């Protein structure tokens, strides 16, 4: 049995659906299922057992010998939330409890970290364990993920196999409920549909042109493939970047979205909101050497290919885009 936390969320539901299609029939889905806006993400997972995240550790105690692995993707992911107490509960303490649970019962653990741990990129985007304690995230979300990564590396009692995954900018189906935190592709699609224009941030740094802030955008299908490979191949335990290794501009993203919709690109320039302006990442690019050296060799979707599939096969057909 696979346990997947955050199973009703964006990445969690995609991973669960992908693994089910790959033949993993026995899955236990863990989340806060009272959040009804996420329930459409579970439509492809009918028949899977579910347990509320607050009850998981109590209800699973008599069934631990049947767990093959835990994929812990549940977290508070709002980069504009500044109440550290929320992150302490959901991102740090719950994750520590999951680590202890997996270590005690000898269960492999894959957990979600984040590229937000890298902050402004002053130390680069290398997933070396030696750099973790030097990183300075720009917001409490990134800080919570880095605190847990640092804590993990100090532990002497460990699961038999573990990996922390630093997700870069993931986009794709099942993110419609994320509001402001949804990918720029989803926002661009909605804006073009409603107004014919895409809103892009002006640059507030002289070294970057408007719209040419750069990010490592990765299609969620590639994330699912990487997680399945890790689950099955079990490379060395450690922290791994999950990205494409190629930074692309928001202008490229907007142009690809408009083209996939069959529209002419028109841009409305707006200022970066003041509440995130001093914490905004202008460049991210995953260093992927560690994952490739471990043996992962599958090609990733280009930005254009991923956006085209996402727009034409999901967004233009989905009743949940509103």
XYZ file of C-alpha atoms in Angstrom:
322
model
C 0.000 0.000 0.000
C 1.133 3.521 -0.837
C 0.260 6.394 1.482
C -0.020 9.771 -0.277
C -0.546 12.903 1.805
C -1.880 16.075 0.225
C -3.743 13.698 -2.088
C -6.559 16.142 -2.863
C -4.142 18.937 -3.748
C -2.540 19.824 -7.056
C 0.633 17.727 -7.150
C -0.675 15.060 -4.762
C -3.753 14.264 -6.831
C -1.719 14.162 -10.052
C 0.844 11.820 -8.487
C -1.890 9.546 -7.098
C -3.700 9.409 -10.444
C -0.441 8.781 -12.323
C 0.587 5.947 -9.996
C -2.851 4.377 -10.133
C -2.622 4.349 -13.938
C 0.819 2.752 -13.592
C -0.668 -0.162 -11.652
C -0.507 0.947 -8.015
C -4.018 -0.097 -7.046
C -3.710 0.005 -3.247
C -3.400 3.604 -2.086
C -4.398 5.407 1.100
C -5.155 9.075 0.444
C -4.516 11.552 3.257
C -5.701 15.169 3.275
C -8.168 17.624 4.794
C -11.167 16.386 2.857
C -13.407 19.080 4.349
C -11.972 21.488 1.778
C -14.640 20.854 -0.831
C -13.017 23.049 -3.486
C -10.360 20.347 -3.950
C -12.691 17.359 -4.183
C -12.958 17.394 -8.030
C -9.267 16.417 -8.011
C -10.305 13.045 -6.581
C -12.663 12.076 -9.409
C -10.086 9.763 -10.991
C -9.353 8.184 -7.596
C -12.746 6.746 -6.702
C -12.423 3.587 -4.665
C -9.192 4.582 -2.937
C -9.324 4.655 0.838
C -9.200 8.076 2.493
C -8.298 9.303 5.951
C -8.232 12.828 7.340
C -4.706 14.075 7.988
C -5.547 14.767 11.661
C -6.496 11.112 12.168
C -3.795 9.434 10.094
C -1.302 8.508 12.810
C -4.056 7.144 15.054
C -5.882 5.125 12.422
C -2.793 3.661 10.732
C -1.123 2.154 13.816
C -2.570 -1.321 13.279
C -1.839 -1.373 9.550
C 1.792 -0.257 9.326
C 3.152 -3.581 8.030
C 1.130 -3.150 4.842
C 2.666 0.227 3.922
C 5.221 0.021 1.102
C 6.062 3.740 1.074
C 4.819 7.180 2.110
C 4.764 10.044 -0.394
C 4.327 13.085 1.843
C 3.163 15.999 -0.309
C 0.734 17.651 2.109
C 1.759 21.155 3.189
C 0.708 24.770 3.446
C 2.170 26.226 0.236
C 1.015 29.860 0.334
C 4.076 32.059 -0.212
C 2.093 35.163 0.836
C 1.205 33.720 4.266
C 3.391 35.263 6.981
C 2.031 33.530 10.091
C 4.910 31.201 10.910
C 2.778 29.345 13.456
C 0.731 27.865 10.597
C 3.861 26.559 8.898
C 5.204 25.226 12.206
C 2.128 23.010 12.559
C 1.617 21.811 8.983
C 5.039 21.952 7.312
C 7.462 21.292 10.159
C 5.877 19.431 13.078
C 3.590 17.201 10.997
C 6.531 16.342 8.733
C 8.715 15.513 11.736
C 5.983 13.204 12.990
C 5.797 11.546 9.568
C 9.584 11.094 9.515
C 9.539 9.504 12.983
C 6.650 7.248 11.975
C 8.453 6.034 8.842
C 11.748 5.560 10.689
C 10.084 3.549 13.477
C 8.237 1.259 11.098
C 11.002 1.038 8.447
C 8.902 2.627 5.711
C 10.487 4.472 2.740
C 9.599 8.183 2.702
C 9.500 10.683 -0.155
C 8.606 14.199 0.982
C 8.062 17.594 -0.630
C 10.575 20.352 -0.103
C 10.646 23.433 -2.356
C 12.822 25.640 -4.539
C 11.600 28.465 -2.298
C 14.351 27.318 0.084
C 16.915 28.887 -2.260
C 15.760 32.453 -1.572
C 17.292 35.004 -3.913
C 19.693 32.424 -5.352
C 22.776 33.933 -3.769
C 24.088 30.410 -3.113
C 22.897 29.055 -6.444
C 20.399 26.233 -7.010
C 22.545 23.233 -6.158
C 20.815 20.477 -4.133
C 24.017 19.740 -2.210
C 23.409 18.906 1.437
C 26.367 21.094 2.389
C 24.527 24.251 1.315
C 21.237 23.739 3.172
C 22.210 25.604 6.341
C 23.521 28.576 4.317
C 20.277 29.164 2.434
C 18.125 32.203 3.264
C 14.525 31.767 2.046
C 12.566 34.930 1.311
C 9.297 33.968 3.011
C 7.995 31.806 5.896
C 6.878 29.048 3.500
C 10.397 28.644 2.106
C 11.830 28.938 5.612
C 9.580 26.139 6.885
C 10.749 23.820 4.126
C 14.403 24.635 4.739
C 14.043 24.164 8.488
C 12.706 20.675 7.888
C 15.423 19.844 5.330
C 18.065 20.959 7.834
C 16.451 18.927 10.618
C 16.318 15.828 8.393
C 20.025 16.012 7.662
C 20.769 16.013 11.397
C 18.791 12.857 12.152
C 20.586 9.652 13.081
C 17.415 7.531 13.061
C 16.085 7.462 9.494
C 13.620 5.652 7.242
C 15.302 2.869 5.233
C 15.126 5.092 2.152
C 14.197 8.775 1.998
C 14.184 11.665 -0.452
C 13.320 15.327 -0.096
C 12.160 16.857 -3.379
C 12.764 20.530 -4.102
C 9.960 21.316 -6.521
C 10.555 24.277 -8.799
C 7.628 26.026 -10.572
C 5.159 23.211 -11.210
C 2.160 23.737 -13.499
C -0.566 21.516 -14.904
C -4.017 20.009 -14.298
C -5.724 20.074 -10.879
C -4.376 23.447 -9.730
C -7.638 25.353 -10.380
C -8.415 25.639 -6.632
C -5.139 27.372 -5.709
C -6.296 30.951 -6.292
C -3.442 33.440 -6.215
C -0.945 30.579 -5.807
C -1.911 28.880 -9.094
C 0.647 28.873 -11.901
C 1.005 31.862 -14.194
C -0.180 29.617 -17.043
C -3.584 29.215 -15.411
C -3.795 32.947 -14.654
C -2.745 33.785 -18.213
C -5.354 31.418 -19.668
C -8.123 32.975 -17.587
C -7.013 36.529 -18.394
C -6.805 35.920 -22.140
C -10.216 34.213 -22.068
C -11.827 37.106 -20.191
C -9.981 40.213 -21.459
C -7.778 39.184 -24.396
C -4.678 40.304 -22.454
C -2.104 38.751 -20.113
C -1.002 40.603 -16.993
C 2.749 40.346 -16.431
C 4.857 41.894 -13.703
C 7.113 44.793 -14.483
C 10.666 44.329 -13.318
C 11.808 46.270 -10.271
C 15.454 45.417 -10.893
C 17.427 47.201 -13.588
C 19.195 44.024 -14.692
C 15.896 42.410 -15.785
C 13.595 43.666 -18.521
C 9.853 43.673 -17.892
C 8.550 40.134 -18.285
C 12.010 38.639 -18.508
C 12.168 37.418 -14.958
C 13.240 33.781 -15.267
C 11.958 30.632 -13.611
C 12.398 26.885 -14.003
C 8.879 25.804 -15.017
C 8.184 22.051 -14.876
C 5.076 20.267 -16.139
C 3.414 18.163 -13.444
C 3.612 15.062 -15.676
C 7.406 15.222 -15.392
C 7.105 15.542 -11.612
C 4.950 12.399 -11.556
C 7.440 10.497 -13.727
C 10.352 11.489 -11.487
C 8.515 10.423 -8.327
C 7.536 7.067 -9.828
C 11.137 6.481 -10.888
C 12.413 7.273 -7.392
C 9.789 5.056 -5.815
C 10.811 2.117 -7.999
C 14.552 2.618 -8.462
C 15.374 3.925 -4.965
C 18.532 5.895 -5.775
C 20.660 7.245 -2.945
C 18.706 8.838 -0.123
C 18.948 12.615 -0.052
C 17.560 15.940 -1.205
C 16.955 16.289 -4.943
C 15.935 19.157 -7.201
C 12.805 18.555 -9.281
C 12.949 20.884 -12.271
C 13.935 20.986 -15.931
C 17.353 22.580 -15.525
C 16.400 25.385 -17.929
C 15.141 28.819 -16.863
C 12.537 30.464 -19.097
C 10.967 33.920 -19.024
C 7.415 34.835 -18.095
C 7.190 36.428 -21.532
C 7.931 33.026 -23.105
C 5.250 31.502 -20.906
C 2.647 34.098 -21.903
C 3.491 33.732 -25.588
C 3.186 29.931 -25.416
C -0.162 30.181 -23.630
C -1.595 32.609 -26.182
C -0.330 30.474 -29.064
C -1.863 27.318 -27.568
C -5.186 29.172 -27.371
C -4.883 30.406 -30.950
C -4.723 34.030 -29.767
C -2.465 37.009 -30.450
C -0.369 37.921 -27.427
C -1.258 41.206 -25.765
C 0.351 42.192 -22.457
C -0.816 44.485 -19.678
C 2.123 45.409 -17.462
C 1.499 45.650 -13.717
C 3.704 46.301 -10.688
C 4.716 43.439 -8.429
C 2.466 43.734 -5.339
C 4.257 45.486 -2.512
C 3.591 42.664 -0.037
C 5.802 40.296 -2.060
C 8.065 42.721 -3.959
C 11.092 42.381 -1.691
C 10.625 38.607 -1.540
C 10.194 37.990 -5.261
C 12.531 35.547 -7.019
C 13.833 36.946 -10.330
C 15.703 33.813 -11.355
C 15.484 30.110 -10.549
C 17.086 27.221 -12.402
C 17.385 23.747 -10.966
C 20.792 22.124 -11.010
C 19.791 18.622 -12.095
C 23.161 16.850 -12.024
C 22.389 14.779 -8.916
C 19.170 13.268 -10.278
C 20.745 12.571 -13.662
C 23.816 11.003 -12.041
C 21.475 8.765 -10.035
C 20.149 7.416 -13.332
C 17.086 9.435 -14.310
C 17.392 9.962 -18.066
C 13.873 10.652 -19.354
C 13.455 13.830 -21.408
C 11.248 16.513 -19.872
C 8.529 18.488 -21.614
C 9.667 21.764 -23.139
C 7.785 24.811 -21.848
C 5.918 25.080 -25.146
C 4.981 21.389 -25.285
C 3.834 21.292 -21.673
C 1.749 24.448 -21.962
C 0.171 23.325 -25.237
C -0.929 20.018 -23.727
C -2.142 21.668 -20.515
C -4.129 24.357 -22.338
C -5.616 22.273 -25.142
C -6.200 18.954 -23.351
C -7.288 20.276 -19.972
C -7.995 23.978 -19.602
C -10.034 24.338 -22.800
C -12.096 21.282 -21.860
C -12.477 21.649 -18.106
C -15.711 22.670 -16.384
C -13.737 23.692 -13.295
C -11.881 26.648 -14.823
C -13.627 29.736 -13.519
